[in-house]
């Protein structure tokens, strides 16, 4: 019997040092992508996949995050009085999206440590993890396929994406075997941020996971790894090589559009890519982009 998954965990407690000074007093997950904070895209994705119980792992400066998903009565009253229903709907939308809970990480000791903070809230059921700075284009399918695979295989499911060999050192990397589904692989091993020479494949782990609850026990016994942080990848490696206890690890290969808003260049690309397809901004932006591109060497 498999349990229907309803809970999503969104770690958003990292320091976001690549974005300093913008992230000095604000989490990077609150940086706007066009006109919505990155984290709202992520919550919308979770909700679209049926995950309406959202636990955010927050760090310093969590107020902006909490306020964003809370009522803002003064602003709502003002918009109501002005009769600005359009903006009022936008403000209210974030509030009613999901049942959002918060837990503090304290010190940012790594993604694995952040996920471990969800143990009490999750209990003994499988759950999804969505990184708060990683956006999957809502025109492409990933999370719902991962949830289906979890139900089918009763395993832990990670999301993988092919990257250029010279970029693999920025990611966790998977050693894999094929399955009968060309979009699903069996993960036989994982290594965090390997050099191109040591990488077992060009398949990089991206920020979506559907985890079995045994991950908590494994994380409790995981020592700090790369960067002196408790790495989720290290715990997943233990799950992958102990399939008899944990059902093993499978990877869903994602071939769609993904935006890593924690990286400055990718962040700029994300804004342009998403804005050109927006009916309100796209037409003018396309014209300007073409003119601007023509001025470049
Ligand atoms: P990153 O490694 O991209 O985040 O973590 P970072 O450390 O904030 O970024 P830089 O390198 O300093 O710019 C991926 C995700 O995991 C969360 C981050 O908030 C981000 O969503 N995270 C990371 C935590 O919640 N806690 C941590 O201790 C580390």
PDB file of C-alpha atoms and ligand atoms in Angstrom:
ATOM      1  CA  UNK A   1       0.000   0.000   0.000  1.00  0.00           C
ATOM      2  CA  UNK A   2       1.346   3.432  -0.839  1.00  0.00           C
ATOM      3  CA  UNK A   3       0.333   6.638   0.938  1.00  0.00           C
ATOM      4  CA  UNK A   4      -0.992   9.592  -1.019  1.00  0.00           C
ATOM      5  CA  UNK A   5       1.595  12.329  -0.664  1.00  0.00           C
ATOM      6  CA  UNK A   6       0.251  15.675   0.532  1.00  0.00           C
ATOM      7  CA  UNK A   7       3.234  17.357   2.207  1.00  0.00           C
ATOM      8  CA  UNK A   8       5.918  19.497   0.629  1.00  0.00           C
ATOM      9  CA  UNK A   9       9.030  20.822   2.348  1.00  0.00           C
ATOM     10  CA  UNK A  10      10.670  23.947   0.948  1.00  0.00           C
ATOM     11  CA  UNK A  11      14.128  24.702   2.344  1.00  0.00           C
ATOM     12  CA  UNK A  12      14.741  28.454   2.239  1.00  0.00           C
ATOM     13  CA  UNK A  13      17.295  28.953   4.968  1.00  0.00           C
ATOM     14  CA  UNK A  14      20.489  29.258   2.926  1.00  0.00           C
ATOM     15  CA  UNK A  15      22.597  32.387   3.215  1.00  0.00           C
ATOM     16  CA  UNK A  16      22.358  33.232  -0.494  1.00  0.00           C
ATOM     17  CA  UNK A  17      25.891  34.617  -0.481  1.00  0.00           C
ATOM     18  CA  UNK A  18      26.069  34.718  -4.294  1.00  0.00           C
ATOM     19  CA  UNK A  19      23.445  37.449  -4.204  1.00  0.00           C
ATOM     20  CA  UNK A  20      24.969  39.701  -1.571  1.00  0.00           C
ATOM     21  CA  UNK A  21      24.248  42.494  -0.845  1.00  0.00           C
ATOM     22  CA  UNK A  22      20.672  41.904  -2.119  1.00  0.00           C
ATOM     23  CA  UNK A  23      20.294  39.031   0.343  1.00  0.00           C
ATOM     24  CA  UNK A  24      21.721  40.844   3.342  1.00  0.00           C
ATOM     25  CA  UNK A  25      18.290  41.491   4.845  1.00  0.00           C
ATOM     26  CA  UNK A  26      16.074  39.312   2.623  1.00  0.00           C
ATOM     27  CA  UNK A  27      16.117  35.599   1.739  1.00  0.00           C
ATOM     28  CA  UNK A  28      17.116  34.958  -1.891  1.00  0.00           C
ATOM     29  CA  UNK A  29      13.876  33.021  -2.304  1.00  0.00           C
ATOM     30  CA  UNK A  30      12.066  36.392  -2.068  1.00  0.00           C
ATOM     31  CA  UNK A  31      13.900  37.916  -5.041  1.00  0.00           C
ATOM     32  CA  UNK A  32      11.309  38.822  -7.700  1.00  0.00           C
ATOM     33  CA  UNK A  33      11.208  36.838 -10.916  1.00  0.00           C
ATOM     34  CA  UNK A  34       9.302  39.284 -13.137  1.00  0.00           C
ATOM     35  CA  UNK A  35       6.709  40.306 -10.513  1.00  0.00           C
ATOM     36  CA  UNK A  36       6.482  37.319  -8.166  1.00  0.00           C
ATOM     37  CA  UNK A  37       9.026  36.136  -5.601  1.00  0.00           C
ATOM     38  CA  UNK A  38      10.795  32.948  -6.694  1.00  0.00           C
ATOM     39  CA  UNK A  39       9.295  31.011  -3.802  1.00  0.00           C
ATOM     40  CA  UNK A  40       5.734  31.698  -4.929  1.00  0.00           C
ATOM     41  CA  UNK A  41       6.402  29.860  -8.207  1.00  0.00           C
ATOM     42  CA  UNK A  42       7.651  26.930  -6.136  1.00  0.00           C
ATOM     43  CA  UNK A  43       4.604  26.898  -3.843  1.00  0.00           C
ATOM     44  CA  UNK A  44       2.309  27.134  -6.880  1.00  0.00           C
ATOM     45  CA  UNK A  45       4.083  24.128  -8.404  1.00  0.00           C
ATOM     46  CA  UNK A  46       3.616  22.091  -5.204  1.00  0.00           C
ATOM     47  CA  UNK A  47      -0.068  22.989  -5.036  1.00  0.00           C
ATOM     48  CA  UNK A  48      -0.584  22.156  -8.731  1.00  0.00           C
ATOM     49  CA  UNK A  49       0.797  18.667  -7.984  1.00  0.00           C
ATOM     50  CA  UNK A  50      -1.687  18.228  -5.105  1.00  0.00           C
ATOM     51  CA  UNK A  51       0.646  19.122  -2.231  1.00  0.00           C
ATOM     52  CA  UNK A  52      -1.300  21.611  -0.152  1.00  0.00           C
ATOM     53  CA  UNK A  53       0.553  21.220   3.151  1.00  0.00           C
ATOM     54  CA  UNK A  54       3.754  23.231   2.793  1.00  0.00           C
ATOM     55  CA  UNK A  55       6.497  23.416   5.402  1.00  0.00           C
ATOM     56  CA  UNK A  56       9.085  26.116   4.839  1.00  0.00           C
ATOM     57  CA  UNK A  57      12.479  25.800   6.476  1.00  0.00           C
ATOM     58  CA  UNK A  58      13.499  29.353   7.226  1.00  0.00           C
ATOM     59  CA  UNK A  59      16.623  31.022   8.507  1.00  0.00           C
ATOM     60  CA  UNK A  60      17.490  34.593   9.355  1.00  0.00           C
ATOM     61  CA  UNK A  61      15.280  37.237   7.774  1.00  0.00           C
ATOM     62  CA  UNK A  62      12.278  34.919   7.631  1.00  0.00           C
ATOM     63  CA  UNK A  63       9.787  37.777   8.144  1.00  0.00           C
ATOM     64  CA  UNK A  64       9.548  38.668   4.458  1.00  0.00           C
ATOM     65  CA  UNK A  65       8.664  35.043   3.654  1.00  0.00           C
ATOM     66  CA  UNK A  66       6.010  34.757   6.347  1.00  0.00           C
ATOM     67  CA  UNK A  67       4.501  38.130   5.464  1.00  0.00           C
ATOM     68  CA  UNK A  68       4.288  37.211   1.812  1.00  0.00           C
ATOM     69  CA  UNK A  69       2.052  34.202   2.487  1.00  0.00           C
ATOM     70  CA  UNK A  70       0.019  36.006   5.169  1.00  0.00           C
ATOM     71  CA  UNK A  71      -2.858  38.497   4.916  1.00  0.00           C
ATOM     72  CA  UNK A  72      -1.867  42.145   4.451  1.00  0.00           C
ATOM     73  CA  UNK A  73      -5.099  43.803   5.539  1.00  0.00           C
ATOM     74  CA  UNK A  74      -3.982  47.456   5.216  1.00  0.00           C
ATOM     75  CA  UNK A  75      -2.886  46.943   1.632  1.00  0.00           C
ATOM     76  CA  UNK A  76      -6.007  44.909   0.824  1.00  0.00           C
ATOM     77  CA  UNK A  77      -8.299  47.637   2.286  1.00  0.00           C
ATOM     78  CA  UNK A  78      -6.505  50.284   0.263  1.00  0.00           C
ATOM     79  CA  UNK A  79      -6.829  48.355  -3.000  1.00  0.00           C
ATOM     80  CA  UNK A  80     -10.461  47.563  -2.184  1.00  0.00           C
ATOM     81  CA  UNK A  81     -11.227  51.274  -1.655  1.00  0.00           C
ATOM     82  CA  UNK A  82      -9.529  52.116  -4.952  1.00  0.00           C
ATOM     83  CA  UNK A  83     -11.569  49.417  -6.686  1.00  0.00           C
ATOM     84  CA  UNK A  84      -8.343  47.816  -7.973  1.00  0.00           C
ATOM     85  CA  UNK A  85      -9.711  44.256  -8.095  1.00  0.00           C
ATOM     86  CA  UNK A  86      -6.945  43.006 -10.328  1.00  0.00           C
ATOM     87  CA  UNK A  87      -4.127  43.828  -7.917  1.00  0.00           C
ATOM     88  CA  UNK A  88      -6.258  42.834  -4.940  1.00  0.00           C
ATOM     89  CA  UNK A  89      -6.638  39.355  -6.426  1.00  0.00           C
ATOM     90  CA  UNK A  90      -2.859  39.142  -6.931  1.00  0.00           C
ATOM     91  CA  UNK A  91      -2.210  40.118  -3.302  1.00  0.00           C
ATOM     92  CA  UNK A  92      -4.780  37.646  -1.953  1.00  0.00           C
ATOM     93  CA  UNK A  93      -3.714  34.777  -4.199  1.00  0.00           C
ATOM     94  CA  UNK A  94      -0.522  34.014  -2.261  1.00  0.00           C
ATOM     95  CA  UNK A  95      -2.442  33.892   1.038  1.00  0.00           C
ATOM     96  CA  UNK A  96      -4.958  31.272   0.019  1.00  0.00           C
ATOM     97  CA  UNK A  97      -2.591  29.057  -1.964  1.00  0.00           C
ATOM     98  CA  UNK A  98      -1.646  26.443   0.615  1.00  0.00           C
ATOM     99  CA  UNK A  99      -1.566  25.612   4.290  1.00  0.00           C
ATOM    100  CA  UNK A 100       1.908  27.043   4.994  1.00  0.00           C
ATOM    101  CA  UNK A 101       3.901  26.164   8.131  1.00  0.00           C
ATOM    102  CA  UNK A 102       7.350  27.318   9.192  1.00  0.00           C
ATOM    103  CA  UNK A 103      10.236  25.852  11.125  1.00  0.00           C
ATOM    104  CA  UNK A 104      13.589  27.515  11.784  1.00  0.00           C
ATOM    105  CA  UNK A 105      16.855  25.887  10.824  1.00  0.00           C
ATOM    106  CA  UNK A 106      18.969  27.920  13.241  1.00  0.00           C
ATOM    107  CA  UNK A 107      22.400  27.676  11.689  1.00  0.00           C
ATOM    108  CA  UNK A 108      22.563  26.914   7.952  1.00  0.00           C
ATOM    109  CA  UNK A 109      24.458  23.638   8.315  1.00  0.00           C
ATOM    110  CA  UNK A 110      23.505  22.337   4.881  1.00  0.00           C
ATOM    111  CA  UNK A 111      20.531  21.143   2.826  1.00  0.00           C
ATOM    112  CA  UNK A 112      20.486  17.760   4.599  1.00  0.00           C
ATOM    113  CA  UNK A 113      20.317  19.522   7.955  1.00  0.00           C
ATOM    114  CA  UNK A 114      17.480  21.744   6.666  1.00  0.00           C
ATOM    115  CA  UNK A 115      15.465  18.689   5.542  1.00  0.00           C
ATOM    116  CA  UNK A 116      16.028  17.006   8.910  1.00  0.00           C
ATOM    117  CA  UNK A 117      14.242  19.955  10.555  1.00  0.00           C
ATOM    118  CA  UNK A 118      11.038  18.705   8.859  1.00  0.00           C
ATOM    119  CA  UNK A 119      11.028  15.383  10.751  1.00  0.00           C
ATOM    120  CA  UNK A 120       8.382  16.271  13.371  1.00  0.00           C
ATOM    121  CA  UNK A 121       6.028  17.812  10.841  1.00  0.00           C
ATOM    122  CA  UNK A 122       6.266  14.979   8.335  1.00  0.00           C
ATOM    123  CA  UNK A 123       6.040  11.932  10.600  1.00  0.00           C
ATOM    124  CA  UNK A 124       6.311   8.553   8.881  1.00  0.00           C
ATOM    125  CA  UNK A 125       5.106   9.213   5.357  1.00  0.00           C
ATOM    126  CA  UNK A 126       6.747  10.006   2.027  1.00  0.00           C
ATOM    127  CA  UNK A 127       7.011  13.716   1.192  1.00  0.00           C
ATOM    128  CA  UNK A 128       8.306  16.066  -1.474  1.00  0.00           C
ATOM    129  CA  UNK A 129      11.176  18.544  -1.176  1.00  0.00           C
ATOM    130  CA  UNK A 130      11.266  21.530  -3.521  1.00  0.00           C
ATOM    131  CA  UNK A 131      14.217  23.899  -3.341  1.00  0.00           C
ATOM    132  CA  UNK A 132      12.960  27.432  -2.906  1.00  0.00           C
ATOM    133  CA  UNK A 133      15.353  28.954  -5.444  1.00  0.00           C
ATOM    134  CA  UNK A 134      14.788  26.423  -8.227  1.00  0.00           C
ATOM    135  CA  UNK A 135      11.896  27.128 -10.628  1.00  0.00           C
ATOM    136  CA  UNK A 136      10.444  24.515 -12.992  1.00  0.00           C
ATOM    137  CA  UNK A 137       8.474  26.046 -15.859  1.00  0.00           C
ATOM    138  CA  UNK A 138       4.806  25.267 -15.283  1.00  0.00           C
ATOM    139  CA  UNK A 139       4.431  24.301 -18.964  1.00  0.00           C
ATOM    140  CA  UNK A 140       6.723  21.298 -18.349  1.00  0.00           C
ATOM    141  CA  UNK A 141       5.982  18.225 -16.228  1.00  0.00           C
ATOM    142  CA  UNK A 142       8.249  17.042 -13.433  1.00  0.00           C
ATOM    143  CA  UNK A 143       6.807  16.816  -9.920  1.00  0.00           C
ATOM    144  CA  UNK A 144       3.632  14.936 -10.833  1.00  0.00           C
ATOM    145  CA  UNK A 145       5.722  12.345 -12.731  1.00  0.00           C
ATOM    146  CA  UNK A 146       7.978  11.985  -9.666  1.00  0.00           C
ATOM    147  CA  UNK A 147       4.956  11.478  -7.378  1.00  0.00           C
ATOM    148  CA  UNK A 148       3.560   8.834  -9.723  1.00  0.00           C
ATOM    149  CA  UNK A 149       6.909   7.001  -9.794  1.00  0.00           C
ATOM    150  CA  UNK A 150       7.090   7.116  -5.988  1.00  0.00           C
ATOM    151  CA  UNK A 151       3.661   5.499  -5.758  1.00  0.00           C
ATOM    152  CA  UNK A 152       4.590   2.877  -8.343  1.00  0.00           C
ATOM    153  CA  UNK A 153       8.028   1.935  -6.996  1.00  0.00           C
ATOM    154  CA  UNK A 154       7.684   2.837  -3.283  1.00  0.00           C
ATOM    155  CA  UNK A 155      11.208   4.230  -3.551  1.00  0.00           C
ATOM    156  CA  UNK A 156      12.921   7.592  -3.168  1.00  0.00           C
ATOM    157  CA  UNK A 157      12.760   9.661  -6.348  1.00  0.00           C
ATOM    158  CA  UNK A 158      15.159  12.418  -7.368  1.00  0.00           C
ATOM    159  CA  UNK A 159      15.082  14.762 -10.359  1.00  0.00           C
ATOM    160  CA  UNK A 160      17.997  14.644 -12.805  1.00  0.00           C
ATOM    161  CA  UNK A 161      18.970  16.838 -15.704  1.00  0.00           C
ATOM    162  CA  UNK A 162      21.698  16.423 -18.311  1.00  0.00           C
ATOM    163  CA  UNK A 163      24.371  19.129 -18.025  1.00  0.00           C
ATOM    164  CA  UNK A 164      27.598  19.868 -19.891  1.00  0.00           C
ATOM    165  CA  UNK A 165      30.515  17.894 -18.362  1.00  0.00           C
ATOM    166  CA  UNK A 166      32.261  21.149 -17.410  1.00  0.00           C
ATOM    167  CA  UNK A 167      29.241  22.161 -15.293  1.00  0.00           C
ATOM    168  CA  UNK A 168      28.863  18.923 -13.306  1.00  0.00           C
ATOM    169  CA  UNK A 169      31.135  20.162 -10.488  1.00  0.00           C
ATOM    170  CA  UNK A 170      28.324  22.567  -9.519  1.00  0.00           C
ATOM    171  CA  UNK A 171      25.839  19.752  -8.788  1.00  0.00           C
ATOM    172  CA  UNK A 172      25.308  16.417  -7.115  1.00  0.00           C
ATOM    173  CA  UNK A 173      25.862  13.739  -9.766  1.00  0.00           C
ATOM    174  CA  UNK A 174      24.250  10.306 -10.230  1.00  0.00           C
ATOM    175  CA  UNK A 175      25.588   6.952 -11.412  1.00  0.00           C
ATOM    176  CA  UNK A 176      22.644   5.238 -13.078  1.00  0.00           C
ATOM    177  CA  UNK A 177      21.247   2.164 -14.818  1.00  0.00           C
ATOM    178  CA  UNK A 178      18.444   2.282 -17.369  1.00  0.00           C
ATOM    179  CA  UNK A 179      14.894   1.056 -16.676  1.00  0.00           C
ATOM    180  CA  UNK A 180      12.032   0.171 -19.034  1.00  0.00           C
ATOM    181  CA  UNK A 181      11.022   3.869 -18.988  1.00  0.00           C
ATOM    182  CA  UNK A 182      13.395   6.149 -20.978  1.00  0.00           C
ATOM    183  CA  UNK A 183      12.638   9.004 -18.541  1.00  0.00           C
ATOM    184  CA  UNK A 184      13.407   6.965 -15.406  1.00  0.00           C
ATOM    185  CA  UNK A 185      16.769   5.576 -14.260  1.00  0.00           C
ATOM    186  CA  UNK A 186      17.825   3.493 -11.280  1.00  0.00           C
ATOM    187  CA  UNK A 187      20.371   5.391  -9.199  1.00  0.00           C
ATOM    188  CA  UNK A 188      23.279   3.197  -8.120  1.00  0.00           C
ATOM    189  CA  UNK A 189      25.390   5.914  -6.533  1.00  0.00           C
ATOM    190  CA  UNK A 190      25.621   9.648  -5.911  1.00  0.00           C
ATOM    191  CA  UNK A 191      28.483  12.051  -5.471  1.00  0.00           C
ATOM    192  CA  UNK A 192      28.292  15.714  -4.438  1.00  0.00           C
ATOM    193  CA  UNK A 193      29.955  18.246  -6.770  1.00  0.00           C
ATOM    194  CA  UNK A 194      32.502  15.917  -8.476  1.00  0.00           C
ATOM    195  CA  UNK A 195      35.169  17.143 -10.877  1.00  0.00           C
ATOM    196  CA  UNK A 196      34.410  16.352 -14.541  1.00  0.00           C
ATOM    197  CA  UNK A 197      37.035  13.580 -14.408  1.00  0.00           C
ATOM    198  CA  UNK A 198      35.455  11.908 -11.349  1.00  0.00           C
ATOM    199  CA  UNK A 199      31.808  12.346 -12.391  1.00  0.00           C
ATOM    200  CA  UNK A 200      30.017   9.012 -13.014  1.00  0.00           C
ATOM    201  CA  UNK A 201      27.674  10.649 -15.581  1.00  0.00           C
ATOM    202  CA  UNK A 202      26.489  14.018 -16.871  1.00  0.00           C
ATOM    203  CA  UNK A 203      23.239  13.677 -14.889  1.00  0.00           C
ATOM    204  CA  UNK A 204      22.949  16.444 -12.308  1.00  0.00           C
ATOM    205  CA  UNK A 205      20.587  16.452  -9.343  1.00  0.00           C
ATOM    206  CA  UNK A 206      18.163  19.372  -9.513  1.00  0.00           C
ATOM    207  CA  UNK A 207      15.962  20.764  -6.758  1.00  0.00           C
ATOM    208  CA  UNK A 208      13.045  18.325  -6.582  1.00  0.00           C
ATOM    209  CA  UNK A 209      12.916  15.186  -4.449  1.00  0.00           C
ATOM    210  CA  UNK A 210      10.237  12.755  -3.298  1.00  0.00           C
ATOM    211  CA  UNK A 211      11.667  11.121  -0.215  1.00  0.00           C
ATOM    212  CA  UNK A 212      10.755   8.133   1.895  1.00  0.00           C
ATOM    213  CA  UNK A 213      10.719   8.990   5.611  1.00  0.00           C
ATOM    214  CA  UNK A 214      13.710   6.703   6.292  1.00  0.00           C
ATOM    215  CA  UNK A 215      15.747   9.654   5.042  1.00  0.00           C
ATOM    216  CA  UNK A 216      15.451  11.244   8.506  1.00  0.00           C
ATOM    217  CA  UNK A 217      17.195   8.354  10.239  1.00  0.00           C
ATOM    218  CA  UNK A 218      19.896   8.378   7.583  1.00  0.00           C
ATOM    219  CA  UNK A 219      20.348  12.157   7.888  1.00  0.00           C
ATOM    220  CA  UNK A 220      20.679  11.853  11.662  1.00  0.00           C
ATOM    221  CA  UNK A 221      23.693   9.644  11.055  1.00  0.00           C
ATOM    222  CA  UNK A 222      25.180  11.684   8.217  1.00  0.00           C
ATOM    223  CA  UNK A 223      28.406  13.481   9.062  1.00  0.00           C
ATOM    224  CA  UNK A 224      29.216  16.881   7.519  1.00  0.00           C
ATOM    225  CA  UNK A 225      30.600  16.381   4.012  1.00  0.00           C
ATOM    226  CA  UNK A 226      31.590  18.798   1.218  1.00  0.00           C
ATOM    227  CA  UNK A 227      31.784  22.395   2.459  1.00  0.00           C
ATOM    228  CA  UNK A 228      31.501  21.035   6.034  1.00  0.00           C
ATOM    229  CA  UNK A 229      27.711  20.883   5.500  1.00  0.00           C
ATOM    230  CA  UNK A 230      25.323  17.980   6.086  1.00  0.00           C
ATOM    231  CA  UNK A 231      24.635  17.067   2.483  1.00  0.00           C
ATOM    232  CA  UNK A 232      21.313  15.606   1.345  1.00  0.00           C
ATOM    233  CA  UNK A 233      23.242  13.920  -1.481  1.00  0.00           C
ATOM    234  CA  UNK A 234      25.334  11.947   1.038  1.00  0.00           C
ATOM    235  CA  UNK A 235      22.166  10.644   2.743  1.00  0.00           C
ATOM    236  CA  UNK A 236      20.646   9.752  -0.645  1.00  0.00           C
ATOM    237  CA  UNK A 237      23.795   7.813  -1.475  1.00  0.00           C
ATOM    238  CA  UNK A 238      23.166   5.656   1.640  1.00  0.00           C
ATOM    239  CA  UNK A 239      19.550   5.141   0.489  1.00  0.00           C
ATOM    240  CA  UNK A 240      20.732   4.182  -3.005  1.00  0.00           C
ATOM    241  CA  UNK A 241      23.139   1.491  -1.825  1.00  0.00           C
ATOM    242  CA  UNK A 242      20.723   0.028   0.754  1.00  0.00           C
ATOM    243  CA  UNK A 243      17.635  -0.692  -1.370  1.00  0.00           C
ATOM    244  CA  UNK A 244      16.618  -3.592   0.870  1.00  0.00           C
ATOM    245  CA  UNK A 245      15.734  -1.139   3.684  1.00  0.00           C
ATOM    246  CA  UNK A 246      14.693   1.940   1.772  1.00  0.00           C
ATOM    247  CA  UNK A 247      13.327   0.835  -1.610  1.00  0.00           C
ATOM    248  CA  UNK A 248      16.328   2.340  -3.391  1.00  0.00           C
ATOM    249  CA  UNK A 249      16.575   5.583  -5.354  1.00  0.00           C
ATOM    250  CA  UNK A 250      15.273   6.282  -8.865  1.00  0.00           C
ATOM    251  CA  UNK A 251      15.784   9.369 -10.986  1.00  0.00           C
ATOM    252  CA  UNK A 252      13.266  11.074 -13.239  1.00  0.00           C
ATOM    253  CA  UNK A 253      15.117  12.755 -16.095  1.00  0.00           C
ATOM    254  CA  UNK A 254      13.779  16.241 -16.696  1.00  0.00           C
ATOM    255  CA  UNK A 255      14.157  17.656 -20.206  1.00  0.00           C
ATOM    256  CA  UNK A 256      12.123  20.835 -19.748  1.00  0.00           C
ATOM    257  CA  UNK A 257      12.793  24.414 -18.699  1.00  0.00           C
ATOM    258  CA  UNK A 258      14.402  25.006 -15.304  1.00  0.00           C
ATOM    259  CA  UNK A 259      15.631  28.259 -13.811  1.00  0.00           C
ATOM    260  CA  UNK A 260      18.198  28.312 -11.010  1.00  0.00           C
ATOM    261  CA  UNK A 261      17.379  31.654  -9.436  1.00  0.00           C
ATOM    262  CA  UNK A 262      20.159  31.222  -6.857  1.00  0.00           C
ATOM    263  CA  UNK A 263      22.709  31.861  -9.602  1.00  0.00           C
ATOM    264  CA  UNK A 264      22.978  35.463 -10.817  1.00  0.00           C
ATOM    265  CA  UNK A 265      23.284  34.735 -14.541  1.00  0.00           C
ATOM    266  CA  UNK A 266      20.514  32.113 -14.492  1.00  0.00           C
ATOM    267  CA  UNK A 267      18.361  34.528 -12.508  1.00  0.00           C
ATOM    268  CA  UNK A 268      18.631  37.185 -15.214  1.00  0.00           C
ATOM    269  CA  UNK A 269      17.934  34.577 -17.926  1.00  0.00           C
ATOM    270  CA  UNK A 270      14.879  33.354 -15.975  1.00  0.00           C
ATOM    271  CA  UNK A 271      13.354  36.815 -15.867  1.00  0.00           C
ATOM    272  CA  UNK A 272      13.876  37.353 -19.602  1.00  0.00           C
ATOM    273  CA  UNK A 273      12.630  33.862 -20.583  1.00  0.00           C
ATOM    274  CA  UNK A 274       9.501  34.100 -18.458  1.00  0.00           C
ATOM    275  CA  UNK A 275       8.733  37.718 -19.369  1.00  0.00           C
ATOM    276  CA  UNK A 276       8.946  37.230 -23.162  1.00  0.00           C
ATOM    277  CA  UNK A 277       6.068  34.753 -22.953  1.00  0.00           C
ATOM    278  CA  UNK A 278       3.858  36.973 -20.809  1.00  0.00           C
ATOM    279  CA  UNK A 279       0.987  38.584 -22.704  1.00  0.00           C
ATOM    280  CA  UNK A 280       1.299  41.843 -20.716  1.00  0.00           C
ATOM    281  CA  UNK A 281       5.069  42.279 -21.105  1.00  0.00           C
ATOM    282  CA  UNK A 282       6.184  39.927 -23.865  1.00  0.00           C
ATOM    283  CA  UNK A 283       5.326  41.880 -27.034  1.00  0.00           C
ATOM    284  CA  UNK A 284       7.149  45.078 -25.960  1.00  0.00           C
ATOM    285  CA  UNK A 285      10.043  43.164 -24.399  1.00  0.00           C
ATOM    286  CA  UNK A 286      10.619  41.098 -27.567  1.00  0.00           C
ATOM    287  CA  UNK A 287      10.865  44.217 -29.721  1.00  0.00           C
ATOM    288  CA  UNK A 288      13.255  45.874 -27.294  1.00  0.00           C
ATOM    289  CA  UNK A 289      15.363  42.689 -26.892  1.00  0.00           C
ATOM    290  CA  UNK A 290      15.840  42.412 -30.656  1.00  0.00           C
ATOM    291  CA  UNK A 291      16.875  46.051 -30.917  1.00  0.00           C
ATOM    292  CA  UNK A 292      19.183  45.711 -27.935  1.00  0.00           C
ATOM    293  CA  UNK A 293      20.751  42.464 -29.208  1.00  0.00           C
ATOM    294  CA  UNK A 294      21.542  44.218 -32.513  1.00  0.00           C
ATOM    295  CA  UNK A 295      23.641  46.788 -30.612  1.00  0.00           C
ATOM    296  CA  UNK A 296      25.825  44.044 -29.076  1.00  0.00           C
ATOM    297  CA  UNK A 297      29.086  42.951 -30.687  1.00  0.00           C
TER     298      UNK A 297
HETATM  299  P1  LIG B   1      22.284  26.661  -1.981  1.00  0.00           P
HETATM  300  O1  LIG B   1      23.592  26.041  -1.687  1.00  0.00           O
HETATM  301  O2  LIG B   1      21.974  27.034  -3.387  1.00  0.00           O
HETATM  302  O3  LIG B   1      22.000  27.949  -1.093  1.00  0.00           O
HETATM  303  O4  LIG B   1      21.166  25.738  -1.381  1.00  0.00           O
HETATM  304  P2  LIG B   1      22.904  29.003  -0.383  1.00  0.00           P
HETATM  305  O5  LIG B   1      23.932  28.360   0.454  1.00  0.00           O
HETATM  306  O6  LIG B   1      21.934  29.917   0.274  1.00  0.00           O
HETATM  307  O7  LIG B   1      23.550  29.784  -1.630  1.00  0.00           O
HETATM  308  P3  LIG B   1      24.922  30.572  -1.790  1.00  0.00           P
HETATM  309  O8  LIG B   1      25.837  29.568  -2.453  1.00  0.00           O
HETATM  310  O9  LIG B   1      25.393  31.047  -0.448  1.00  0.00           O
HETATM  311  O10 LIG B   1      24.580  31.710  -2.710  1.00  0.00           O
HETATM  312  C1  LIG B   1      20.053  25.226  -2.094  1.00  0.00           C
HETATM  313  C2  LIG B   1      18.755  25.406  -1.300  1.00  0.00           C
HETATM  314  O11 LIG B   1      18.866  24.875   0.005  1.00  0.00           O
HETATM  315  C3  LIG B   1      18.559  25.835   0.994  1.00  0.00           C
HETATM  316  C4  LIG B   1      18.761  27.187   0.295  1.00  0.00           C
HETATM  317  O12 LIG B   1      17.937  28.178   0.889  1.00  0.00           O
HETATM  318  C5  LIG B   1      18.347  26.869  -1.139  1.00  0.00           C
HETATM  319  O13 LIG B   1      16.950  26.950  -1.316  1.00  0.00           O
HETATM  320  N1  LIG B   1      19.476  25.647   2.137  1.00  0.00           N
HETATM  321  C6  LIG B   1      20.808  25.498   1.956  1.00  0.00           C
HETATM  322  C7  LIG B   1      18.944  25.630   3.401  1.00  0.00           C
HETATM  323  O14 LIG B   1      17.711  25.769   3.599  1.00  0.00           O
HETATM  324  N2  LIG B   1      19.788  25.467   4.471  1.00  0.00           N
HETATM  325  C8  LIG B   1      21.122  25.316   4.314  1.00  0.00           C
HETATM  326  O15 LIG B   1      21.836  25.162   5.333  1.00  0.00           O
HETATM  327  C9  LIG B   1      21.651  25.341   3.017  1.00  0.00           C
END
